[in-house]
PDB file of C-alpha atoms in Angstrom:
ATOM      1  CA  MET A   1       0.000   0.000   0.000  1.00  0.00           C
ATOM      2  CA  ASP A   2       1.110   3.549  -0.620  1.00  0.00           C
ATOM      3  CA  GLU A   3      -0.148   7.060  -1.200  1.00  0.00           C
ATOM      4  CA  PHE A   4      -0.391   8.743  -4.578  1.00  0.00           C
ATOM      5  CA  GLY A   5      -0.498  12.486  -4.744  1.00  0.00           C
ATOM      6  CA  PRO A   6      -0.883  15.271  -4.112  1.00  0.00           C
ATOM      7  CA  LEU A   7      -3.712  15.361  -6.628  1.00  0.00           C
ATOM      8  CA  ASN A   8      -3.861  18.974  -7.774  1.00  0.00           C
ATOM      9  CA  LEU A   9      -6.491  20.582  -9.932  1.00  0.00           C
ATOM     10  CA  MET A  10      -4.238  21.602 -12.765  1.00  0.00           C
ATOM     11  CA  PRO A  11      -3.744  20.757 -16.422  1.00  0.00           C
ATOM     12  CA  HIS A  12      -1.654  17.639 -16.909  1.00  0.00           C
ATOM     13  CA  PRO A  13       0.386  17.323 -20.091  1.00  0.00           C
ATOM     14  CA  GLY A  14       0.066  14.189 -22.162  1.00  0.00           C
ATOM     15  CA  TRP A  15      -2.236  12.404 -24.556  1.00  0.00           C
ATOM     16  CA  GLN A  16      -6.009  12.587 -24.287  1.00  0.00           C
ATOM     17  CA  TRP A  17      -8.487   9.940 -25.251  1.00  0.00           C
ATOM     18  CA  ALA A  18     -10.849  12.661 -26.507  1.00  0.00           C
ATOM     19  CA  GLU A  19     -11.002  13.323 -30.224  1.00  0.00           C
ATOM     20  CA  ARG A  20      -9.028  16.146 -31.772  1.00  0.00           C
ATOM     21  CA  GLY A  21     -10.571  19.431 -32.709  1.00  0.00           C
ATOM     22  CA  GLY A  22      -9.951  21.194 -36.013  1.00  0.00           C
ATOM     23  CA  ARG A  23     -10.941  20.376 -39.574  1.00  0.00           C
ATOM     24  CA  HIS A  24     -10.878  16.575 -39.083  1.00  0.00           C
ATOM     25  CA  LYS A  25     -13.496  16.541 -36.331  1.00  0.00           C
ATOM     26  CA  ASP A  26     -17.125  15.514 -36.640  1.00  0.00           C
ATOM     27  CA  GLN A  27     -19.388  18.376 -37.660  1.00  0.00           C
ATOM     28  CA  GLY A  28     -21.832  18.031 -34.769  1.00  0.00           C
ATOM     29  CA  ARG A  29     -19.239  17.787 -32.004  1.00  0.00           C
ATOM     30  CA  GLU A  30     -18.071  20.671 -29.867  1.00  0.00           C
ATOM     31  CA  PRO A  31     -14.309  21.346 -29.764  1.00  0.00           C
ATOM     32  CA  ARG A  32     -12.342  20.309 -26.678  1.00  0.00           C
ATOM     33  CA  ARG A  33     -12.133  22.984 -24.054  1.00  0.00           C
ATOM     34  CA  ARG A  34      -8.813  24.755 -23.741  1.00  0.00           C
ATOM     35  CA  ARG A  35      -6.498  24.208 -20.834  1.00  0.00           C
ATOM     36  CA  ARG A  36      -6.989  26.790 -18.172  1.00  0.00           C
ATOM     37  CA  ALA A  37      -4.400  28.754 -16.270  1.00  0.00           C
ATOM     38  CA  THR A  38      -3.909  27.657 -12.664  1.00  0.00           C
ATOM     39  CA  TYR A  39      -2.856  30.792 -10.899  1.00  0.00           C
ATOM     40  CA  ASN A  40      -5.093  30.119  -7.915  1.00  0.00           C
ATOM     41  CA  ARG A  41      -5.860  26.684  -6.505  1.00  0.00           C
ATOM     42  CA  TYR A  42      -8.802  27.163  -4.224  1.00  0.00           C
ATOM     43  CA  GLY A  43      -9.703  23.476  -4.026  1.00  0.00           C
ATOM     44  CA  GLY A  44      -6.578  22.378  -2.171  1.00  0.00           C
ATOM     45  CA  VAL A  45      -5.146  18.939  -2.849  1.00  0.00           C
ATOM     46  CA  ARG A  46      -6.264  15.355  -2.327  1.00  0.00           C
ATOM     47  CA  HIS A  47      -4.308  12.146  -1.730  1.00  0.00           C
ATOM     48  CA  LEU A  48      -5.070   8.653  -2.958  1.00  0.00           C
ATOM     49  CA  PHE A  49      -4.465   5.851  -0.462  1.00  0.00           C
ATOM     50  CA  ALA A  50      -4.150   2.698  -2.541  1.00  0.00           C
ATOM     51  CA  ALA A  51      -3.353  -0.964  -2.023  1.00  0.00           C
ATOM     52  CA  LEU A  52      -2.598  -3.756  -4.454  1.00  0.00           C
ATOM     53  CA  ASP A  53      -3.645  -7.306  -3.607  1.00  0.00           C
ATOM     54  CA  LEU A  54      -0.948  -9.373  -5.299  1.00  0.00           C
ATOM     55  CA  ALA A  55      -2.857 -12.663  -5.053  1.00  0.00           C
ATOM     56  CA  LYS A  56      -6.049 -11.343  -6.692  1.00  0.00           C
ATOM     57  CA  ASP A  57      -4.352  -8.596  -8.770  1.00  0.00           C
ATOM     58  CA  LYS A  58      -6.897  -6.071  -7.456  1.00  0.00           C
ATOM     59  CA  LEU A  59      -6.336  -2.404  -6.748  1.00  0.00           C
ATOM     60  CA  TYR A  60      -8.164  -0.695  -3.870  1.00  0.00           C
ATOM     61  CA  GLY A  61      -8.185   3.023  -3.215  1.00  0.00           C
ATOM     62  CA  HIS A  62      -9.635   5.841  -1.110  1.00  0.00           C
ATOM     63  CA  ILE A  63      -9.202   9.557  -1.782  1.00  0.00           C
ATOM     64  CA  LYS A  64      -8.623  11.713   1.286  1.00  0.00           C
ATOM     65  CA  PRO A  65      -7.977  15.464   1.760  1.00  0.00           C
ATOM     66  CA  ILE A  66      -4.942  14.884   4.024  1.00  0.00           C
ATOM     67  CA  LYS A  67      -2.520  12.045   4.726  1.00  0.00           C
ATOM     68  CA  ARG A  68      -1.680  11.495   8.354  1.00  0.00           C
ATOM     69  CA  HIS A  69      -1.676   8.635  10.870  1.00  0.00           C
ATOM     70  CA  THR A  70      -5.461   8.743  11.198  1.00  0.00           C
ATOM     71  CA  GLN A  71      -6.175   8.407   7.473  1.00  0.00           C
ATOM     72  CA  PHE A  72      -3.501   5.719   7.097  1.00  0.00           C
ATOM     73  CA  LEU A  73      -5.046   3.759   9.948  1.00  0.00           C
ATOM     74  CA  GLU A  74      -8.545   4.157   8.443  1.00  0.00           C
ATOM     75  CA  PHE A  75      -7.308   2.686   5.189  1.00  0.00           C
ATOM     76  CA  CYS A  76      -5.515  -0.159   6.979  1.00  0.00           C
ATOM     77  CA  ARG A  77      -8.764  -0.952   8.817  1.00  0.00           C
ATOM     78  CA  TYR A  78     -10.550  -1.036   5.460  1.00  0.00           C
ATOM     79  CA  LEU A  79      -7.925  -3.442   4.092  1.00  0.00           C
ATOM     80  CA  ARG A  80      -8.374  -5.665   7.157  1.00  0.00           C
ATOM     81  CA  THR A  81     -12.130  -5.943   6.414  1.00  0.00           C
ATOM     82  CA  LEU A  82     -11.373  -7.487   3.006  1.00  0.00           C
ATOM     83  CA  TYR A  83     -10.132 -10.725   4.616  1.00  0.00           C
ATOM     84  CA  PRO A  84     -11.325 -12.959   7.451  1.00  0.00           C
ATOM     85  CA  PRO A  85      -9.790 -12.062  10.839  1.00  0.00           C
ATOM     86  CA  THR A  86      -8.013 -15.425  11.014  1.00  0.00           C
ATOM     87  CA  VAL A  87      -6.008 -14.719   7.849  1.00  0.00           C
ATOM     88  CA  ARG A  88      -2.760 -12.888   8.551  1.00  0.00           C
ATOM     89  CA  ILE A  89      -2.143 -10.098   6.063  1.00  0.00           C
ATOM     90  CA  ALA A  90       1.049  -8.201   5.321  1.00  0.00           C
ATOM     91  CA  ILE A  91       0.971  -4.544   4.313  1.00  0.00           C
ATOM     92  CA  VAL A  92       4.125  -3.372   2.548  1.00  0.00           C
ATOM     93  CA  CYS A  93       4.810   0.347   3.087  1.00  0.00           C
ATOM     94  CA  ASP A  94       7.591   2.811   2.510  1.00  0.00           C
ATOM     95  CA  ASN A  95       9.178   4.767   5.363  1.00  0.00           C
ATOM     96  CA  PHE A  96       6.807   7.733   5.190  1.00  0.00           C
ATOM     97  CA  SER A  97       6.274   8.972   8.755  1.00  0.00           C
ATOM     98  CA  PRO A  98       2.531   8.135   9.113  1.00  0.00           C
ATOM     99  CA  HIS A  99       3.388   4.487   8.410  1.00  0.00           C
ATOM    100  CA  LEU A 100       6.000   4.223  11.111  1.00  0.00           C
ATOM    101  CA  THR A 101       5.359   3.314  14.709  1.00  0.00           C
ATOM    102  CA  THR A 102       7.125   6.005  16.691  1.00  0.00           C
ATOM    103  CA  LYS A 103       7.610   6.721  20.380  1.00  0.00           C
ATOM    104  CA  LYS A 104       5.062   9.538  20.175  1.00  0.00           C
ATOM    105  CA  CYS A 105       2.286   7.559  18.479  1.00  0.00           C
ATOM    106  CA  GLN A 106       2.146   3.781  18.530  1.00  0.00           C
ATOM    107  CA  ARG A 107      -1.418   3.508  17.218  1.00  0.00           C
ATOM    108  CA  VAL A 108      -0.423   1.829  13.950  1.00  0.00           C
ATOM    109  CA  GLY A 109       1.788  -0.809  15.573  1.00  0.00           C
ATOM    110  CA  THR A 110      -0.705  -1.503  18.351  1.00  0.00           C
ATOM    111  CA  TRP A 111      -3.558  -1.853  15.870  1.00  0.00           C
ATOM    112  CA  ALA A 112      -1.514  -4.157  13.625  1.00  0.00           C
ATOM    113  CA  ALA A 113      -0.550  -6.459  16.512  1.00  0.00           C
ATOM    114  CA  ALA A 114      -4.154  -6.669  17.719  1.00  0.00           C
ATOM    115  CA  ASN A 115      -5.595  -7.387  14.246  1.00  0.00           C
ATOM    116  CA  ASN A 116      -3.312 -10.080  12.833  1.00  0.00           C
ATOM    117  CA  VAL A 117      -1.555  -7.644  10.464  1.00  0.00           C
ATOM    118  CA  GLU A 118       2.138  -7.400   9.722  1.00  0.00           C
ATOM    119  CA  ILE A 119       3.427  -4.083   8.426  1.00  0.00           C
ATOM    120  CA  ALA A 120       6.596  -4.550   6.397  1.00  0.00           C
ATOM    121  CA  TYR A 121       8.713  -1.600   5.360  1.00  0.00           C
ATOM    122  CA  THR A 122      10.774  -1.170   2.216  1.00  0.00           C
ATOM    123  CA  PRO A 123      14.377  -0.073   2.795  1.00  0.00           C
ATOM    124  CA  THR A 124      15.037   3.654   3.096  1.00  0.00           C
ATOM    125  CA  ASN A 125      15.115   5.409  -0.300  1.00  0.00           C
ATOM    126  CA  SER A 126      13.803   2.256  -1.987  1.00  0.00           C
ATOM    127  CA  SER A 127      10.059   2.852  -2.167  1.00  0.00           C
ATOM    128  CA  TRP A 128      10.233   1.780  -5.822  1.00  0.00           C
ATOM    129  CA  LEU A 129      10.512  -1.806  -4.527  1.00  0.00           C
ATOM    130  CA  ASN A 130       6.851  -1.616  -3.556  1.00  0.00           C
ATOM    131  CA  ARG A 131       4.875  -3.277  -6.361  1.00  0.00           C
ATOM    132  CA  ILE A 132       2.128  -0.650  -6.246  1.00  0.00           C
ATOM    133  CA  GLU A 133       4.419   2.053  -7.667  1.00  0.00           C
ATOM    134  CA  ALA A 134       4.035   0.582 -11.173  1.00  0.00           C
ATOM    135  CA  GLN A 135       0.259   0.732 -10.743  1.00  0.00           C
ATOM    136  CA  PHE A 136       0.546   4.462 -10.017  1.00  0.00           C
ATOM    137  CA  THR A 137       2.360   4.913 -13.316  1.00  0.00           C
ATOM    138  CA  ALA A 138      -0.562   3.238 -15.097  1.00  0.00           C
ATOM    139  CA  LEU A 139      -3.062   5.330 -13.129  1.00  0.00           C
ATOM    140  CA  ARG A 140      -1.256   8.511 -14.176  1.00  0.00           C
ATOM    141  CA  TYR A 141      -1.087   7.336 -17.805  1.00  0.00           C
ATOM    142  CA  PHE A 142      -4.736   6.278 -18.147  1.00  0.00           C
ATOM    143  CA  THR A 143      -6.419   8.778 -15.833  1.00  0.00           C
ATOM    144  CA  LEU A 144      -4.476  12.011 -15.416  1.00  0.00           C
ATOM    145  CA  ASP A 145      -2.317  12.536 -18.516  1.00  0.00           C
ATOM    146  CA  GLY A 146      -3.880  15.044 -20.885  1.00  0.00           C
ATOM    147  CA  THR A 147      -6.639  16.117 -18.490  1.00  0.00           C
ATOM    148  CA  ASP A 148      -7.736  19.292 -16.789  1.00  0.00           C
ATOM    149  CA  HIS A 149     -10.296  18.463 -14.108  1.00  0.00           C
ATOM    150  CA  ALA A 150     -12.340  21.386 -12.836  1.00  0.00           C
ATOM    151  CA  THR A 151     -13.192  19.857  -9.441  1.00  0.00           C
ATOM    152  CA  HIS A 152     -11.816  17.227  -7.090  1.00  0.00           C
ATOM    153  CA  LYS A 153     -15.131  15.406  -7.401  1.00  0.00           C
ATOM    154  CA  GLU A 154     -14.612  15.075 -11.161  1.00  0.00           C
ATOM    155  CA  GLN A 155     -11.003  13.974 -10.698  1.00  0.00           C
ATOM    156  CA  GLY A 156     -11.939  11.469  -7.979  1.00  0.00           C
ATOM    157  CA  SER A 157     -14.704  10.052 -10.145  1.00  0.00           C
ATOM    158  CA  MET A 158     -12.230   9.523 -12.982  1.00  0.00           C
ATOM    159  CA  ILE A 159      -9.798   7.745 -10.632  1.00  0.00           C
ATOM    160  CA  ARG A 160     -12.554   5.521  -9.206  1.00  0.00           C
ATOM    161  CA  CYS A 161     -13.713   4.633 -12.740  1.00  0.00           C
ATOM    162  CA  TYR A 162     -10.138   3.740 -13.647  1.00  0.00           C
ATOM    163  CA  ILE A 163      -9.766   1.471 -10.604  1.00  0.00           C
ATOM    164  CA  ILE A 164     -13.007  -0.336 -11.511  1.00  0.00           C
ATOM    165  CA  TRP A 165     -11.882  -0.691 -15.144  1.00  0.00           C
ATOM    166  CA  ARG A 166      -8.400  -1.841 -14.101  1.00  0.00           C
ATOM    167  CA  ASN A 167      -9.768  -4.529 -11.766  1.00  0.00           C
ATOM    168  CA  ARG A 168     -12.044  -5.865 -14.530  1.00  0.00           C
ATOM    169  CA  ASN A 169      -9.366  -5.738 -17.258  1.00  0.00           C
ATOM    170  CA  THR A 170      -6.196  -6.949 -15.565  1.00  0.00           C
ATOM    171  CA  ASP A 171      -5.101  -8.705 -18.769  1.00  0.00           C
ATOM    172  CA  ASP A 172      -5.514  -5.638 -20.986  1.00  0.00           C
ATOM    173  CA  ARG A 173      -2.509  -5.389 -23.305  1.00  0.00           C
ATOM    174  CA  ARG A 174      -2.097  -1.609 -22.920  1.00  0.00           C
ATOM    175  CA  LEU A 175      -2.314  -1.820 -19.122  1.00  0.00           C
ATOM    176  CA  ARG A 176       0.218  -4.674 -18.975  1.00  0.00           C
ATOM    177  CA  THR A 177       2.603  -2.741 -21.242  1.00  0.00           C
ATOM    178  CA  VAL A 178       2.562   0.361 -19.028  1.00  0.00           C
ATOM    179  CA  VAL A 179       2.856  -1.630 -15.776  1.00  0.00           C
ATOM    180  CA  ASP A 180       5.618  -3.901 -17.070  1.00  0.00           C
ATOM    181  CA  ARG A 181       7.618  -0.914 -18.326  1.00  0.00           C
ATOM    182  CA  ALA A 182       7.361   0.764 -14.905  1.00  0.00           C
ATOM    183  CA  ASP A 183       7.780  -2.374 -12.762  1.00  0.00           C
ATOM    184  CA  VAL A 184      11.357  -2.782 -11.607  1.00  0.00           C
ATOM    185  CA  ALA A 185      10.880  -5.048  -8.586  1.00  0.00           C
TER     186      ALA A 185
END
C-alpha cells in the first residue's frame, strides 16, 4: 500500500483519449475545451491511499484530503475488512512517517498487533521496490495525462472509474505494457 499524490487541480500534459478538434473533427461535435491557467488553486489537494492485492491482482483506493496517521489507519482498517480475521495479512509500506510506529504515536503498531496484520517496510530510499508504484504509473497514464479536471469530485470520479476498469481488465494489453515498463521489482 502507498499514497499517490498530491492530486492537484491543474492541467496535466500528455495524450487525451478525446477526439481532436480542427478540420478533421465531426461536424456536430463541440471542440475540446482549452487548458486553463492555474494561478489560484482554491480546491486544495487530495491524496489517494491505494493498495494492491498481489494474489487477486486487485487495486483498492480511497481519496482523502490529508494524509496522516489517522487516514492511514482508516485505510488499513478497510484493508483488514477485506479478509477474514483469522487470515494474517502483510501490508508493505515505505518509510513515510505516518506508516511508522514512533515513540510519540504507537497507534499503527498496536492496531496491527491486535488485528493479525504485519506491516513490512521497504528499505530507506527504496520505495520503488513496492509493487504498487508501477500501478501508479498506469493510473497517471490512463487517468491524469492530458486532463484538466475542474473539481476534485470530477477527478476522484475519474480515478474511481479507472480502478473499476483496471480490476475488470487486468489482462488488458495496454495496461500490462505500461505496468511492465514501470515495474522494476
